[in-house]
Coordinates of C-alpha atoms and ligand atoms in Angstrom, one line a residue:
X1 CA -32.3 3.6 -17.4
X2 CA -30.6 1.4 -19.7
X3 CA -28.4 -1.7 -18.7
X4 CA -25.5 -3.8 -20.7
X5 CA -23.2 -6.3 -19.5
X6 CA -20.8 -8.5 -20.8
X7 CA -18.1 -10.9 -19.0
X8 CA -14.6 -9.4 -17.7
X9 CA -11.8 -10.9 -16.6
X10 CA -9.9 -9.2 -13.9
X11 CA -6.7 -9.5 -11.9
X12 CA -8.9 -10.4 -9.3
X13 CA -10.7 -13.2 -10.9
X14 CA -13.4 -13.6 -13.7
X15 CA -16.9 -11.4 -13.2
X16 CA -19.6 -9.7 -15.1
X17 CA -18.9 -5.8 -16.0
X18 CA -22.8 -4.0 -15.7
X19 CA -23.3 -0.6 -16.4
X20 CA -26.3 1.0 -15.9
X21 CA -27.1 4.5 -17.6
X22 CA -29.1 7.1 -15.9
X23 CA -28.5 9.9 -18.3
X24 CA -26.4 10.7 -21.3
X25 CA -22.8 11.7 -19.6
X26 CA -20.6 8.9 -18.1
X27 CA -20.7 10.5 -14.6
X28 CA -24.7 9.6 -14.8
X29 CA -23.5 5.8 -14.7
X30 CA -23.4 3.5 -12.0
X31 CA -21.4 0.2 -13.0
X32 CA -21.3 -3.3 -10.8
X33 CA -18.9 -5.9 -11.1
X34 CA -20.5 -8.8 -10.3
X35 CA -18.6 -11.8 -9.2
X36 CA -20.7 -15.3 -9.0
X37 CA -24.2 -16.1 -8.4
X38 CA -26.0 -14.1 -5.9
X39 CA -27.1 -15.6 -2.6
X40 CA -29.9 -14.4 -0.8
X41 CA -27.5 -11.9 1.6
X42 CA -24.8 -10.2 -0.8
X43 CA -21.3 -9.2 -0.2
X44 CA -21.5 -5.4 -1.8
X45 CA -19.1 -2.2 -1.9
X46 CA -20.5 0.7 -2.7
X47 CA -17.6 3.3 -4.5
X48 CA -17.7 6.6 -5.0
X49 CA -14.6 7.5 -7.9
X50 CA -11.9 8.8 -6.6
X51 CA -9.9 10.2 -9.3
X52 CA -6.5 11.4 -7.4
X53 CA -6.4 8.3 -5.9
X54 CA -7.7 5.2 -8.4
X55 CA -6.1 7.1 -11.2
X56 CA -3.2 9.3 -10.3
X57 CA -2.2 7.0 -6.9
X58 CA -2.5 9.5 -4.7
X59 CA -1.4 8.8 -1.3
X60 CA -3.1 11.0 0.4
X61 CA -6.4 9.0 1.0
X62 CA -7.2 5.1 1.1
X63 CA -9.4 4.9 -1.9
X64 CA -7.2 3.1 -3.8
X65 CA -6.6 0.7 -1.1
X66 CA -10.4 0.4 -0.4
X67 CA -11.1 -0.7 -3.8
X68 CA -8.5 -3.3 -4.4
X69 CA -9.3 -5.2 -0.8
X70 CA -13.1 -4.7 -1.2
X71 CA -12.3 -6.2 -5.1
X72 CA -10.1 -9.1 -3.7
X73 CA -12.9 -10.1 -0.7
X74 CA -15.8 -9.8 -3.3
X75 CA -14.1 -12.1 -5.8
X76 CA -13.0 -14.7 -2.8
X77 CA -16.6 -15.1 -1.6
X78 CA -18.6 -13.5 -4.4
X79 CA -21.0 -10.5 -4.8
X80 CA -21.4 -7.0 -5.9
X81 CA -18.8 -4.3 -6.4
X82 CA -20.8 -0.9 -7.3
X83 CA -18.8 1.8 -8.5
X84 CA -20.6 5.9 -8.8
X85 CA -18.7 7.6 -11.5
X86 CA -18.8 11.0 -9.5
X87 CA -15.7 12.1 -7.3
X88 CA -15.5 14.3 -4.4
X89 CA -18.1 12.6 -2.7
X90 CA -20.7 13.1 -5.2
X91 CA -19.7 17.0 -5.5
X92 CA -17.4 16.6 -8.6
X93 CA -13.6 16.8 -9.5
X94 CA -13.7 20.4 -9.7
X95 CA -15.4 21.0 -6.0
X96 CA -13.0 18.4 -4.4
X97 CA -10.1 20.0 -6.3
X98 CA -11.0 23.5 -4.8
X99 CA -11.4 21.7 -1.6
X100 CA -8.1 20.0 -1.7
X101 CA -6.5 23.6 -3.0
X102 CA -8.3 25.5 0.5
X103 CA -6.3 22.5 2.7
X104 CA -3.1 23.6 0.7
X105 CA -3.5 27.1 1.3
X106 CA -5.5 27.4 4.4
X107 CA -4.6 24.1 6.6
X108 CA -8.7 23.2 6.3
X109 CA -9.6 19.7 6.2
X110 CA -12.0 18.0 3.7
X111 CA -15.2 18.7 5.7
X112 CA -14.4 22.3 6.3
X113 CA -12.9 23.1 2.8
X114 CA -17.0 22.1 1.8
X115 CA -18.4 24.1 4.7
X116 CA -16.4 27.4 3.2
X117 CA -17.5 26.3 -0.2
X118 CA -20.8 26.1 0.4
X119 CA -21.2 22.3 -0.2
X120 CA -22.9 20.1 2.1
X121 CA -20.1 17.7 3.6
X122 CA -21.2 14.5 1.6
X123 CA -24.1 15.2 -1.1
X124 CA -24.2 11.6 -2.2
X125 CA -27.5 10.1 -3.1
X126 CA -27.8 6.4 -3.0
X127 CA -31.3 5.9 -5.1
X128 CA -29.3 4.9 -8.0
X129 CA -27.4 2.3 -6.2
X130 CA -30.8 0.9 -4.7
X131 CA -32.3 0.7 -8.1
X132 CA -29.6 -1.1 -9.7
X133 CA -29.3 -3.8 -6.3
X134 CA -32.8 -4.0 -6.6
X135 CA -32.5 -4.7 -10.9
X136 CA -29.7 -7.3 -9.5
X137 CA -32.5 -8.7 -7.4
X138 CA -30.1 -8.3 -4.5
X139 CA -32.5 -8.8 -1.4
X140 CA -29.8 -8.0 1.9
X141 CA -26.4 -6.8 1.9
X142 CA -23.3 -7.1 3.7
X143 CA -22.0 -4.1 3.1
X144 CA -18.1 -3.4 3.2
X145 CA -17.7 0.2 4.3
X146 CA -16.8 2.7 7.4
X147 CA -19.4 4.9 6.7
X148 CA -22.5 4.6 8.5
X149 CA -24.1 6.7 6.5
X150 CA -23.7 4.3 3.5
X151 CA -25.7 1.6 6.0
X152 CA -28.6 4.1 6.3
X153 CA -28.6 5.2 2.7
X154 CA -29.4 1.4 1.5
X155 CA -31.5 0.6 4.6
X156 CA -33.9 3.5 4.0
X157 CA -34.1 2.7 0.2
X158 CA -35.7 -0.6 1.5
X159 CA -32.4 -3.1 1.3
X160 CA -31.9 -4.6 4.6
X161 CA -28.0 -3.9 5.1
X162 CA -25.2 -4.7 7.9
X163 CA -22.1 -3.4 8.0
X164 CA -18.9 -5.1 7.2
X165 CA -15.7 -3.3 8.7
X166 CA -13.2 -2.3 5.5
X167 CA -10.2 -1.0 7.7
X168 CA -6.8 -0.2 5.8
X169 CA -3.6 0.5 7.8
X170 CA -3.0 4.5 7.7
X171 CA 0.1 5.8 6.3
X172 CA 1.9 8.9 6.9
X173 CA 0.1 10.7 4.3
X174 CA -3.5 9.2 4.7
X175 CA -3.4 9.4 8.4
X176 CA -5.3 13.3 8.6
X177 CA -7.7 12.3 5.7
X178 CA -8.7 9.4 7.9
X179 CA -8.9 11.2 11.2
X180 CA -11.3 13.6 9.5
X181 CA -13.3 10.9 7.7
X182 CA -13.4 9.5 11.8
X183 CA -14.1 12.4 13.8
X184 CA -16.2 14.9 11.4
X185 CA -17.8 12.5 8.9
X186 CA -18.6 9.6 11.9
X187 CA -16.6 6.8 10.2
X188 CA -16.2 3.9 12.1
X189 CA -12.4 3.9 12.2
X190 CA -11.8 2.7 15.9
X191 CA -8.6 0.6 15.0
X192 CA -7.2 3.8 13.4
X193 CA -4.4 4.5 15.6
X194 CA -3.2 1.3 16.5
X195 CA -3.2 0.0 12.9
X196 CA -0.7 2.8 12.1
X197 CA 2.4 2.1 11.2
X198 CA 1.8 -1.5 10.5
X199 CA 1.6 -2.2 7.0
X200 CA 4.9 -3.5 6.8
X201 CA 3.7 -6.5 9.4
Ligands
LIG1 ZN1 -9.9 8.9 -2.1

């Protein structure tokens, strides 16, 4: 694993961007944006790439909003934003688009579309995340997530972790995707229905 880092000024504040290269390709990299000196218990967001929302600003999921909100929180309180450069929950953008295409033609949600394609519903592996957090001397984590699988991934890797909820108000276009996350992926989105339509409050 190779490592480089440099100061980075962002819209949210000034931090340090680390790049950890695990192979020759861009998607082998894990990025970490660090804000402040790390406390014994560190606020962390582990975001896996969602090019459709983060680059093309798709409104069909909440990924862009989750990234912005966690950046705000991490620069406010100090912490690390870990970014995994692989779209489609680790399955890649090609698979993700094939799944979204099945959604458009056959009405499948992202869980059933992956099943139809013969892909595990959430093939993400957090071993590299464990490696970079260990490199940064993170001892325990408050993890910004609604995904119990991510919490378990860090705990299984030997980092004591508790969850910090990160709920984004749903929109008319993201509600179906968020219900799938809640009902089929086990995401903890208790406030989903009550938060609906509260965007303007
Ligand atoms: Zn997304």
